Short mmCIF file of C-alpha atoms and ligand atoms in Angstrom, two decimals:
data_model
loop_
_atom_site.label_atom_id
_atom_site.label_comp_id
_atom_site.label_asym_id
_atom_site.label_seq_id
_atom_site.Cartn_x
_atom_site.Cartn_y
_atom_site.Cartn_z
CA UNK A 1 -32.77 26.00 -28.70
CA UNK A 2 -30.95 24.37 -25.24
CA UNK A 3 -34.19 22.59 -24.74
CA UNK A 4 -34.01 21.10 -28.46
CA UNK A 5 -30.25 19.97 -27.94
CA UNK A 6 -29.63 16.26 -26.52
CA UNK A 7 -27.03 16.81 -23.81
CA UNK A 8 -23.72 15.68 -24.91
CA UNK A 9 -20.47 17.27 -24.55
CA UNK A 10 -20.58 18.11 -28.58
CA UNK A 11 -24.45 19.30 -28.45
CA UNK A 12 -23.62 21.53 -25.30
CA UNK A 13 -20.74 23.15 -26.96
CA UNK A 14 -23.11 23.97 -29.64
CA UNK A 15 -25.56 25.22 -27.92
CA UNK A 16 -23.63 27.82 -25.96
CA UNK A 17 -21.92 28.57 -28.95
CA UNK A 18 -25.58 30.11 -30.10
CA UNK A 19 -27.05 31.62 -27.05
CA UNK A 20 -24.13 33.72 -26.06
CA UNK A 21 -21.42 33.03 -23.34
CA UNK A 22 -21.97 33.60 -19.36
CA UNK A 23 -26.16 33.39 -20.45
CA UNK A 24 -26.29 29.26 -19.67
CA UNK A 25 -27.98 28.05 -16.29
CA UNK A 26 -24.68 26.36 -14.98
CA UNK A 27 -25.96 22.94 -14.85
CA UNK A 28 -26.41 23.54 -18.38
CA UNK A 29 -22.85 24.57 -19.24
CA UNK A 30 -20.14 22.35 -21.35
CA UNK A 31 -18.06 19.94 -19.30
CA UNK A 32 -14.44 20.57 -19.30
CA UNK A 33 -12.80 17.48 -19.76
CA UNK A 34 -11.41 18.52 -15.58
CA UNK A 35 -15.18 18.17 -15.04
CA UNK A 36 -15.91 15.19 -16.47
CA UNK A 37 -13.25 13.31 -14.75
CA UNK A 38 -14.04 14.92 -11.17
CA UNK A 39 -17.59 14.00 -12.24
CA UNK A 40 -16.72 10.76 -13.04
CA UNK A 41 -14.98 9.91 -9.73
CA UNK A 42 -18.00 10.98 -7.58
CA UNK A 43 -18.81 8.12 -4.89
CA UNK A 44 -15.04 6.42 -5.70
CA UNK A 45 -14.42 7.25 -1.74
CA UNK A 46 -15.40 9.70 0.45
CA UNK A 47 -14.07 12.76 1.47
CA UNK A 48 -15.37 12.13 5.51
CA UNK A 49 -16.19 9.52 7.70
CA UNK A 50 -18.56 9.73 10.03
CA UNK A 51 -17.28 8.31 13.01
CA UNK A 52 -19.71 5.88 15.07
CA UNK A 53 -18.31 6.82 18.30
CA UNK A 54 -17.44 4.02 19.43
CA UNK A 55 -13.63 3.91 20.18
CA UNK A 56 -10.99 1.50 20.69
CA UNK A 57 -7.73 1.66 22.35
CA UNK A 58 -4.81 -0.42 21.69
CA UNK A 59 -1.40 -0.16 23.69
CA UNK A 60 2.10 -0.97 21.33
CA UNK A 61 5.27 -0.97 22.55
CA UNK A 62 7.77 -0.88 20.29
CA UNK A 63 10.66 -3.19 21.99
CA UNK A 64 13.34 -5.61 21.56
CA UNK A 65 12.19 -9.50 21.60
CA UNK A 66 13.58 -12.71 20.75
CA UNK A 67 11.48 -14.32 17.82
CA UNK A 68 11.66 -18.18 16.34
CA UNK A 69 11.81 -17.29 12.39
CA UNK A 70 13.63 -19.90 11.84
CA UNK A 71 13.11 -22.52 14.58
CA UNK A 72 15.18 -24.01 16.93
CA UNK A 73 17.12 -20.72 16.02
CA UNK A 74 15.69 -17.75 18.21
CA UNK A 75 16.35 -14.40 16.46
CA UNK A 76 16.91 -10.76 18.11
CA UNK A 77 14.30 -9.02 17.04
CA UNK A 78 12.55 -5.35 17.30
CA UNK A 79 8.57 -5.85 17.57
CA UNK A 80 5.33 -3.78 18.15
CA UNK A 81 3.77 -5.98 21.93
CA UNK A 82 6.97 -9.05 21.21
CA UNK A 83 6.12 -10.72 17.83
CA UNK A 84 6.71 -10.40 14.53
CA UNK A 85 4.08 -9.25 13.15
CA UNK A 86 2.82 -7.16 16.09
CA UNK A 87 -0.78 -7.51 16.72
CA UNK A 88 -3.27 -7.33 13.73
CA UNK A 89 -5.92 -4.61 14.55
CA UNK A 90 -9.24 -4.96 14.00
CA UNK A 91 -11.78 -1.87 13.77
CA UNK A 92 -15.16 -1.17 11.81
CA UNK A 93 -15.92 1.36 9.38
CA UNK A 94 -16.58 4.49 11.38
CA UNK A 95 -14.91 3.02 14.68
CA UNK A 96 -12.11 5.39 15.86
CA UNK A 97 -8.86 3.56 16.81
CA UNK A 98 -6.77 5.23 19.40
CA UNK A 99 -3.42 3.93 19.71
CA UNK A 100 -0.97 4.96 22.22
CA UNK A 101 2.69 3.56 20.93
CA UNK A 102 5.77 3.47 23.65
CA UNK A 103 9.20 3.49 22.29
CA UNK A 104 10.94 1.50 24.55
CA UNK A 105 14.16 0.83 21.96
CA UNK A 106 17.17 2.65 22.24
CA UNK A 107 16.86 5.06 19.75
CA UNK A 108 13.86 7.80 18.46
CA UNK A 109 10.75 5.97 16.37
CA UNK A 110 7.55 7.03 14.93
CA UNK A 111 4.01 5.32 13.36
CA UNK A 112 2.92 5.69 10.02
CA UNK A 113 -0.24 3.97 9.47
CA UNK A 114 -0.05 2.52 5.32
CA UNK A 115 -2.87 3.90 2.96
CA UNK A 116 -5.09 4.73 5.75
CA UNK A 117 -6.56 8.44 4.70
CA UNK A 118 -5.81 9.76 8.49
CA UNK A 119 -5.36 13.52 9.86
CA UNK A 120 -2.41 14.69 8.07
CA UNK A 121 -1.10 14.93 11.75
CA UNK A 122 -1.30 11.13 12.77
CA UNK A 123 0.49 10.37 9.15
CA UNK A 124 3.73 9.84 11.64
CA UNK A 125 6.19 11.05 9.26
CA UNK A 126 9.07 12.82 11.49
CA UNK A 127 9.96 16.29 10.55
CA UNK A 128 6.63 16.77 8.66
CA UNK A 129 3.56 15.77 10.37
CA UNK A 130 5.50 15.64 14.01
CA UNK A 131 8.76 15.10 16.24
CA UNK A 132 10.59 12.20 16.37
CA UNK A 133 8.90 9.67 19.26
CA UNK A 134 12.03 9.74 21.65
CA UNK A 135 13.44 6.83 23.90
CA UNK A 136 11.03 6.66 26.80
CA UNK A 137 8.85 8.28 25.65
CA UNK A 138 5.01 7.64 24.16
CA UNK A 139 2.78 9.42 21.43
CA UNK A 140 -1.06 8.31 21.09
CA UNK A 141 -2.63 8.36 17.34
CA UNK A 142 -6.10 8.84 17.00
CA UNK A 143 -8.45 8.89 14.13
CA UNK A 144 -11.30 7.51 12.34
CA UNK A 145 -10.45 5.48 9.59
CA UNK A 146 -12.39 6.30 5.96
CA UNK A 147 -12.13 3.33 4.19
CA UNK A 148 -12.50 -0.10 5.05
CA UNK A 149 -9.84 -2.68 3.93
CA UNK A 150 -6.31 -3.87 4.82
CA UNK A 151 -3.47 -1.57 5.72
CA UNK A 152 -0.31 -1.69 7.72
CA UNK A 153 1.89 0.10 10.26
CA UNK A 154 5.10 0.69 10.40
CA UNK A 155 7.71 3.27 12.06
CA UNK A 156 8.91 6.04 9.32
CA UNK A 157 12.30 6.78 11.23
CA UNK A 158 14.97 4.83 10.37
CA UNK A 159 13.07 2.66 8.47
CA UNK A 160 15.68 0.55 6.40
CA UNK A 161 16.73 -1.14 9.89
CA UNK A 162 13.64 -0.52 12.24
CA UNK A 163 11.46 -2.45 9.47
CA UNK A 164 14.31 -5.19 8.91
CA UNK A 165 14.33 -5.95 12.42
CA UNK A 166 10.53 -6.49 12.87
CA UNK A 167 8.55 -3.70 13.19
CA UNK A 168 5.69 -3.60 11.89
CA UNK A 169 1.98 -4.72 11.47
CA UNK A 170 -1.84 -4.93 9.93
CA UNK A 171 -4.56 -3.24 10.45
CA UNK A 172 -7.91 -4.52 8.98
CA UNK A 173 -10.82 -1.90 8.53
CA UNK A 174 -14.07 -4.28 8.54
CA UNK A 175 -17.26 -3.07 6.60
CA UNK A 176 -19.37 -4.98 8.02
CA UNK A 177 -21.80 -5.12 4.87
CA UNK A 178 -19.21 -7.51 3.00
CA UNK A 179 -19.72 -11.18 3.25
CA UNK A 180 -18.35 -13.61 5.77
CA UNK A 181 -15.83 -16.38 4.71
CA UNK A 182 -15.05 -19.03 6.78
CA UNK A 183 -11.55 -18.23 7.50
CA UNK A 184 -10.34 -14.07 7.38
CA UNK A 185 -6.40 -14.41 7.02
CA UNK A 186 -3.75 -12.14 7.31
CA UNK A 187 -0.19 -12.86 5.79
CA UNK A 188 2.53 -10.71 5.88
CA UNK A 189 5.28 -11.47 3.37
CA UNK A 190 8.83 -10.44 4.63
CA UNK A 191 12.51 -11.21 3.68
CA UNK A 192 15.23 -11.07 6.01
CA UNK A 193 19.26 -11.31 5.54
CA UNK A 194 20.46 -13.77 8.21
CA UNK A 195 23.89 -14.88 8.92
CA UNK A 196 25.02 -17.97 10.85
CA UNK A 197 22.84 -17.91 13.77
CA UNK A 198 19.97 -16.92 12.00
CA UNK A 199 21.25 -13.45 13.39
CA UNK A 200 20.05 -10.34 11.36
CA UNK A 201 22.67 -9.04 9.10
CA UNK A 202 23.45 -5.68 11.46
CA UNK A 203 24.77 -3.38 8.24
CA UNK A 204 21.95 -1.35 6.95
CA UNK A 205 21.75 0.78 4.57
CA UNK A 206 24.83 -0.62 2.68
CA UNK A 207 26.61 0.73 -0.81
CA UNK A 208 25.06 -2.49 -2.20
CA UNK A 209 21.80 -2.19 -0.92
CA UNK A 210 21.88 1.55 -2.36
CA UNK A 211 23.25 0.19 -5.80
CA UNK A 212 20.54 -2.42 -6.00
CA UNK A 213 16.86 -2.46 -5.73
CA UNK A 214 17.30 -1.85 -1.45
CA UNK A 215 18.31 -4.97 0.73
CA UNK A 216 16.88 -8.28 -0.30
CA UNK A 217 17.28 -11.05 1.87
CA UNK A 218 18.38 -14.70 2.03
CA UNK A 219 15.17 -16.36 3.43
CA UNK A 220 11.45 -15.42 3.16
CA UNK A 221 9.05 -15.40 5.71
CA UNK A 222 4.84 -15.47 6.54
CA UNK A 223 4.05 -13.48 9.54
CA UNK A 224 7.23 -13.98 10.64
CA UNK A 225 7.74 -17.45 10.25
CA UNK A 226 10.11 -19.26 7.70
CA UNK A 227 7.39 -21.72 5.39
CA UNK A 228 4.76 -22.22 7.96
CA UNK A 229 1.96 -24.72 8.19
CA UNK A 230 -1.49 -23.04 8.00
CA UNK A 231 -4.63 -24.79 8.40
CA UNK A 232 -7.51 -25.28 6.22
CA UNK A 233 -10.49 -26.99 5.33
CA UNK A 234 -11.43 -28.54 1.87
CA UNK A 235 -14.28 -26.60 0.18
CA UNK A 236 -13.98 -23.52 2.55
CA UNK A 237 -13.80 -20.11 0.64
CA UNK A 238 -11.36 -17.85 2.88
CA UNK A 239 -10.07 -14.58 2.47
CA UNK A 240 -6.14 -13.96 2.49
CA UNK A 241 -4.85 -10.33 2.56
CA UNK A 242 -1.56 -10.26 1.71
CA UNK A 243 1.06 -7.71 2.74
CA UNK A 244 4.24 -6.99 2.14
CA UNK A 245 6.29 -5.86 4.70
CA UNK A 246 9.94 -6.37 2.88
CA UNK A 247 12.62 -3.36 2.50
CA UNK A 248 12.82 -3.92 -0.99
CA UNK A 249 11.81 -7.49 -2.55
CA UNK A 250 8.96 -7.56 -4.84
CA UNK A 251 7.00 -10.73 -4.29
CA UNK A 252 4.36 -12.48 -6.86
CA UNK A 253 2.72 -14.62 -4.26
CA UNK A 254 0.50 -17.79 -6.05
CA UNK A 255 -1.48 -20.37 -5.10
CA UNK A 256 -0.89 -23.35 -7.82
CA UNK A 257 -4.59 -25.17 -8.47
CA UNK A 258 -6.42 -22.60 -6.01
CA UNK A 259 -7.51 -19.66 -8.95
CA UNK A 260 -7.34 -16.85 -5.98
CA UNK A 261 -8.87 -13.80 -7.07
CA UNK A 262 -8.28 -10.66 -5.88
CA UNK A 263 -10.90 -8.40 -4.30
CA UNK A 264 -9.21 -5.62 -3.19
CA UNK A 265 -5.43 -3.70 -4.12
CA UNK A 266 -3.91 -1.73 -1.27
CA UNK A 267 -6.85 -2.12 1.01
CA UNK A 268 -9.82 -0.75 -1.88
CA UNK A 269 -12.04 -3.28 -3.15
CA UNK A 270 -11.64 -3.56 -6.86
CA UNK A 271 -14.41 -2.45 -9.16
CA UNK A 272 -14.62 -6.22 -10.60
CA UNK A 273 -12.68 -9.40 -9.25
CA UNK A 274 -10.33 -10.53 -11.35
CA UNK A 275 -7.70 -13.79 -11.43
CA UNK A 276 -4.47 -13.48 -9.78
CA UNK A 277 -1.63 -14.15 -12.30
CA UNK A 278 1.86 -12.74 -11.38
CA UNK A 279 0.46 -9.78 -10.05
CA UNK A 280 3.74 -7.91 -8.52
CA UNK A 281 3.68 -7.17 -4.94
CA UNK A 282 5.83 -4.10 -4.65
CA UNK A 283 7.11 -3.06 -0.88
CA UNK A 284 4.20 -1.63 0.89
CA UNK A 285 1.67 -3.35 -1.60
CA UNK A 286 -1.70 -5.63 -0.25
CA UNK A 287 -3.79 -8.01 -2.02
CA UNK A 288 -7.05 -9.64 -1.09
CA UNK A 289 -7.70 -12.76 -2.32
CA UNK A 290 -10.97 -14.77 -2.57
CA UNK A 291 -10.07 -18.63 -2.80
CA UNK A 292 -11.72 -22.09 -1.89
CA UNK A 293 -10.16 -24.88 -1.17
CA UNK A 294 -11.09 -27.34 -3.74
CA UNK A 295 -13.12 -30.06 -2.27
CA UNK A 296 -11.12 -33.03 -3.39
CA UNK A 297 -8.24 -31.65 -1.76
CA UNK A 298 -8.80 -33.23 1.88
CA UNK A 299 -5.31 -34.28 3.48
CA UNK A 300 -3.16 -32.69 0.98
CA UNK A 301 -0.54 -29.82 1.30
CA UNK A 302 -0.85 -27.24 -1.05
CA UNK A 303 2.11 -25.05 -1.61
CA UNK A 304 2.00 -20.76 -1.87
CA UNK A 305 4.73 -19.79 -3.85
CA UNK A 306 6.72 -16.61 -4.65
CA UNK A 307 7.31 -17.18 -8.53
CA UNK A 308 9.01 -13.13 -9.23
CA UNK A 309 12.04 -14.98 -9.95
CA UNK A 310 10.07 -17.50 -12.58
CA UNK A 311 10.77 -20.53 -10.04
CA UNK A 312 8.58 -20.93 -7.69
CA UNK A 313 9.91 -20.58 -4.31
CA UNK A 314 8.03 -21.96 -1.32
CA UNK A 315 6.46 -19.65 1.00
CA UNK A 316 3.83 -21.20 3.18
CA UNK A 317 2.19 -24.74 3.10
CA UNK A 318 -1.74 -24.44 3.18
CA UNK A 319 -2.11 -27.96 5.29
CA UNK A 320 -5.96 -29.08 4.50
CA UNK A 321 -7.73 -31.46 6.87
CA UNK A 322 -8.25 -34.80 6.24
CA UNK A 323 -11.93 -34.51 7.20
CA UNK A 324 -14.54 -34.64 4.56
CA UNK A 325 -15.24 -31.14 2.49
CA UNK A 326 -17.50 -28.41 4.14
CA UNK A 327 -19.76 -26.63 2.27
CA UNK A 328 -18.82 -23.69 -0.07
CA UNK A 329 -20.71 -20.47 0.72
CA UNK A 330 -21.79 -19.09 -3.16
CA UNK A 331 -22.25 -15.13 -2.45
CA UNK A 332 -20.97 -12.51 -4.97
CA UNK A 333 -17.19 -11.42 -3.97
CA UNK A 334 -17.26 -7.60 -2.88
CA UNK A 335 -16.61 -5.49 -5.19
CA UNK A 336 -15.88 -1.66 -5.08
CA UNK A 337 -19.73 0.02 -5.14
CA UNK A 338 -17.97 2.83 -8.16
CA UNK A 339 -14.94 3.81 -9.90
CA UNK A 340 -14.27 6.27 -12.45
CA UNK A 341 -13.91 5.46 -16.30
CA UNK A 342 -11.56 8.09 -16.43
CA UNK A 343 -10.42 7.18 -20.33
CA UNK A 344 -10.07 10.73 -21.40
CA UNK A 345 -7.49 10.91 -18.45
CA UNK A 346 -4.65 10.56 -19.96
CA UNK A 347 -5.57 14.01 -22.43
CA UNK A 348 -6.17 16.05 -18.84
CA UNK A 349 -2.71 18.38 -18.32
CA UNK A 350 0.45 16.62 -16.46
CA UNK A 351 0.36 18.92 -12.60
CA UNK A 352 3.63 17.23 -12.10
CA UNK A 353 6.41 14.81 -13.48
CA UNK A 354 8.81 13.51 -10.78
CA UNK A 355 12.29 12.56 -12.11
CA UNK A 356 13.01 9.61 -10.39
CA UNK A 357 17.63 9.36 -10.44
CA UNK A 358 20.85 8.35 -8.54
CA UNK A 359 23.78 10.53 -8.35
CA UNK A 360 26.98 10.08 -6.38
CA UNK A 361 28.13 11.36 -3.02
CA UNK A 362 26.08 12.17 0.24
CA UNK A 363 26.25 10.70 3.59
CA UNK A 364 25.91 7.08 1.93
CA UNK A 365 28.03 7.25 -1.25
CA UNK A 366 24.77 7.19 -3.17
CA UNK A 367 22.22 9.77 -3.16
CA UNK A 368 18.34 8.69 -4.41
CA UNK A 369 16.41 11.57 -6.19
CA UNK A 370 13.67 13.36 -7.03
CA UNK A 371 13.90 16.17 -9.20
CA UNK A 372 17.28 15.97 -8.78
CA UNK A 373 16.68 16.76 -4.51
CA UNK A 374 17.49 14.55 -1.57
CA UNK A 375 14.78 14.34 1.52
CA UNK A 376 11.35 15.40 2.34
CA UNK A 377 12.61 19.22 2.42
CA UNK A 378 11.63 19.18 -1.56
CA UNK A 379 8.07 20.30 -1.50
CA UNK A 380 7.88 18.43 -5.16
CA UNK A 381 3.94 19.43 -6.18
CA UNK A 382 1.26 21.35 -4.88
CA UNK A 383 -2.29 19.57 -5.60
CA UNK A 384 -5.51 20.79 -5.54
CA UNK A 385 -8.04 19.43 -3.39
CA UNK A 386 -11.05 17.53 -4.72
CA UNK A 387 -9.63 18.21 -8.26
CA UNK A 388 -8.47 15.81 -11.23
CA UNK A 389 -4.72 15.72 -11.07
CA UNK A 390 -2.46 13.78 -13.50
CA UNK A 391 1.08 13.01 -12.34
CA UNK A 392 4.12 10.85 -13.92
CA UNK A 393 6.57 9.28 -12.67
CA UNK A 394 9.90 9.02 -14.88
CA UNK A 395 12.42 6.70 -13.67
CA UNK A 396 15.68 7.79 -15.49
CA UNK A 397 17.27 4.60 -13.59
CA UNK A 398 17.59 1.05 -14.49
CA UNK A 399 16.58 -0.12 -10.90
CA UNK A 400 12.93 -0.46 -9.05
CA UNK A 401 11.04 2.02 -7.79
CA UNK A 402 7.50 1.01 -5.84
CA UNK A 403 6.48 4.88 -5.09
CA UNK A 404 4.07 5.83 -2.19
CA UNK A 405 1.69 8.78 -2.18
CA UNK A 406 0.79 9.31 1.50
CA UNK A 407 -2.98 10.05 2.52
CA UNK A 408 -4.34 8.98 -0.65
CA UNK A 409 -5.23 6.69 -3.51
CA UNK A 410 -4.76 6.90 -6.98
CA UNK A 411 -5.58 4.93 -10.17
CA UNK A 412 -2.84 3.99 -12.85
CA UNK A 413 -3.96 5.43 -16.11
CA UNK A 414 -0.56 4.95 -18.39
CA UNK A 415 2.95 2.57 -18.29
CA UNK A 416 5.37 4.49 -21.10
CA UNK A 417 2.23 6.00 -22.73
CA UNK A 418 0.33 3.06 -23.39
CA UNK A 419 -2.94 3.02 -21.46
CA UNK A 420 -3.34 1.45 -18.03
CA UNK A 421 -6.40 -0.80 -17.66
CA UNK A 422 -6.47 -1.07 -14.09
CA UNK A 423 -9.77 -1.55 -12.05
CA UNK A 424 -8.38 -0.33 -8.83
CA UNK A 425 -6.93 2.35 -6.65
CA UNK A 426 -3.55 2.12 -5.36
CA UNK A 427 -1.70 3.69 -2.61
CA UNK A 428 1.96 2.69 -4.19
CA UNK A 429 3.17 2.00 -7.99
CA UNK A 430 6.47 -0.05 -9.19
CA UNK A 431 8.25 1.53 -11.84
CA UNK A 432 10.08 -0.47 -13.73
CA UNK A 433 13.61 0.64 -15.31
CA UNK A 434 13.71 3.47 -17.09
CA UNK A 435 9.61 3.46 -17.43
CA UNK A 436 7.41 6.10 -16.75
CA UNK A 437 4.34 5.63 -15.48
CA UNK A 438 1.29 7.99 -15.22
CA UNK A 439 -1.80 8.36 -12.36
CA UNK A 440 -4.41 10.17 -11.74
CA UNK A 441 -6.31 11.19 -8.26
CA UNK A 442 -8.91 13.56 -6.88
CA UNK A 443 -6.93 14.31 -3.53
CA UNK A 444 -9.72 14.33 -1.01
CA UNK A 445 -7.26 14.88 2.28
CA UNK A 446 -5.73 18.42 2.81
CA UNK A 447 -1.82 18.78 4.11
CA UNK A 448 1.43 18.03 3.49
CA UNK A 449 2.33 14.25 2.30
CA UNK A 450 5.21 12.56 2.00
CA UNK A 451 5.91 10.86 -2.03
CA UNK A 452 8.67 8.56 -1.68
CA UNK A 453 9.75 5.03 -2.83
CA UNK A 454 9.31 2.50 -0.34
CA UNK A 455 12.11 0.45 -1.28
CA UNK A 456 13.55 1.27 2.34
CA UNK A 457 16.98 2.23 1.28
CA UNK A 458 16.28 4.50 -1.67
CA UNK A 459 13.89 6.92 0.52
CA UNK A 460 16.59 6.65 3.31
CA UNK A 461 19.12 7.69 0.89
CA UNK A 462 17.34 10.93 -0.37
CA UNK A 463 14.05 9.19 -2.55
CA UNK A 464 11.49 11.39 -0.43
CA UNK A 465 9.58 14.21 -0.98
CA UNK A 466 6.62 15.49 -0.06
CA UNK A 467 3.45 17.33 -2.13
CA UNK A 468 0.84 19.44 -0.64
CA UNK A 469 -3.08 19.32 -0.89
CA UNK A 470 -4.34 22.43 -0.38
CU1 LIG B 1 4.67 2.45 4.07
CU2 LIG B 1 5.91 6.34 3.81
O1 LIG B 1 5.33 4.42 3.96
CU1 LIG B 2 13.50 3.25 -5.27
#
């Protein structure tokens, strides 16, 4: 009779129904719906990497400097190597990156290295993965980096100022097999709250800040500049990754006239490109864009925009060339080689809903929660690895909430119950007052992760916690 059945789910079901229970040849046995969605995320990204042995070592030292955000001004900064951002690093797939950080400011730092799936204990996440990084002293990270794509570094210690002042920069994972473009750009989108001076506003941290969505600043800046000039040529197709680096402002970066579209979300190619329109870049958020510069466009300034607020505000000029177009290379944009359907996701059983609240009191007057506990101390979920897990996220306030899932990548699957239709992974989600929002993963990295929002403030104040793969 098994042979006679056409294998479906229903047919299956059937069929062992008839020939008796533990009987079936495994590969013959009914899917459980766990099955089919761990079946259907085979090849999303892989559980190793194997490293190509070559190696490369990179020196940061994590220091005061003066920077020019806002020229003549000269700003006191803190900066990985003296500017803001420090250097972008550069690896390929399977290339091991070995990078030995000196803290050289007056107080105790560490390196967390954004979305990259790294040894739980190079995640640099103090009082969980290893000691504070003291004055003086240096700590080297090492690993092999799974997935190719843009990520960032930053310090996890004291993050609401340590980030404000300047700390912090890209690193780019090359696969080699993706196509060239002309131009491979990195911008990283800051704010920054300067008084007279352009001196940084030295109160971190602040009731306000904690009673708002974080600190948002008074002037916005591209890799550390305030609206700078960046050259291009008409018809060239470039890539533009797009961090950003802010404590707490959500950007939605566009390119009037230029239909960008973006190629990869948090460093993952998406499984099809699609058109940028006011896509919300969260704190800790990238986006890979695919645009050419129209041919007809020689001599002109083009403006990129911030339009969150509805008006556009100006970020960056794009300043094309007056010389005659160059030619437009007409590959296929990358896209992600699989991702998971995953539509009967959202019927697979919740392993954890994380109560995202304020409540009064603690060493800042307000006290960010989850689950009603303050810090990485709350263990908030245990995970199983290499299995389908469904998680929500219930934001019981009326303020923002971009949440970050260390060491790996998820896919949004719901926004207040209503189904997702997101063609990516992410490595952080915004939740929006008093939303919930639901995602679903196949952890493929064992150990203990911090969960916390990554507007700056909020996790400082108490919005941290960790969960455990295991
Ligand atoms: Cu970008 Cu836990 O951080
Ligand atoms: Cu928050």
């Amino acid at each position: 009779m098994i042979e006679s059945v056409k294998i479906t789910a229903a047919g299956l079901l059937l069929a062992c129904f008839f020939s008796g229970p533990a009987a079936a040849d495994p590969a013959q046995a009914p899917a459980s719906l766990a099955q089919r969605l761990e079946q259907e995320f085979k090849g999303g990204y892989p559980e190793t990497r194997k490293p190509t042995g070559k190696v490369q070592t990179v020196d940061l030292v994590a220091d005061e400097a003066q920077w020019g955000i806002v020229p003549p001004y000269q700003t006191a900064v803190w900066a990985y190597n003296g500017t803001v951002p420090g250097p972008v690093l550069r690896v390929k797939l399977g290339d091991t990156l070995k990078v030995r950080l000196t803290n050289r400011l007056e107080q105790a730092t560490t390196m967390h290295w954004h979305g990259v799936r790294v040894p739980n204990a190079m995640d640099g996440v103090p009082g969980v993965t290893q000691p504070p990084i003291q004055p003086g002293d240096s700590f080297t990270y090492e690993f092999t980096p799974k997935d190719a794509g843009t990520f960032w570094f930053h310090p996890h210690l004291n993050s609401p100022e340590q980030i404000e002042r300047g700390l912090y920069g890209v690193l780019i994972v090359e696969d080699p097999k993706e196509p060239k473009y002309s131009q491979d750009l990195v911008w990283v989108l800051d704010d920054w709250l300067l008084e007279k001076g352009a001196e940084i506003y030295p109160e971190f941290v602040t009731r306000h800040d904690l009673a708002h969505d974080g600190r948002w600043g008074n002037l916005s800046t591209v890799n550390g500049r305030f609206r700078p000039s960046i050259p291009v040529k008409a018809g060239e197709r470039i890539r533009i990754r797009v961090v950003n680096a802010a404590n707490g402002r959500v950007f939605a970066p566009a390119l009037a006239g230029l239909a960008p579209k973006v190629i990869a979300v948090d460093g993952m190619l998406t499984a099809a490109p699609f058109p940028l329109q006011s896509f919300y870049l969260a704190p800790g958020n990238r986006l890979d864009l695919d645009v050419v510069i129209p041919k007809n466009a020689q001599g002109q300034v083009l403006a990129v925009t911030d339009v969150f607020d509805g008006d556009p505000a100006v970020l960056a000029f794009l300043d094309v060339a007056p010389e005659a177009a160059v030619k437009t290379p007409g590959f296929e944009p990358p896209k992600a080689s699989h991702f998971p359907a995953w539509s009967e996701a959202m019927k697979a059983p919740l392993n954890h809903e994380f109560i995202l609240d304020a409540e009064r009191g603690g060493p800042y007057g307000i006290t960010w929660t989850i689950d009603g506990k303050a810090g990485h101390d709350n263990l908030a979920a245990v995970l199983p690895f290499g299995q389908f897990s469904r998680l929500r996220f219930t934001n019981r306030s009326g303020r923002l909430h971009p949440m970050h899932l260390h060491g790996q990548f998820f896919r949004l699957l719901a926004v207040d119950d209503q189904p997702a239709r997101e063609n990516f992974w992410r490595d952080t989600v915004l939740i929006g007052p008093e939303q919930s929002v639901d995602i679903g993963l196949v952890p493929m990295d064992k150990g203990l992760w911090a969960n916390h929002c990554h507007i700056l403030e909020h996790a400082e104040s108490g919005m941290m916690s960790t969960i455990r793969v295991e």
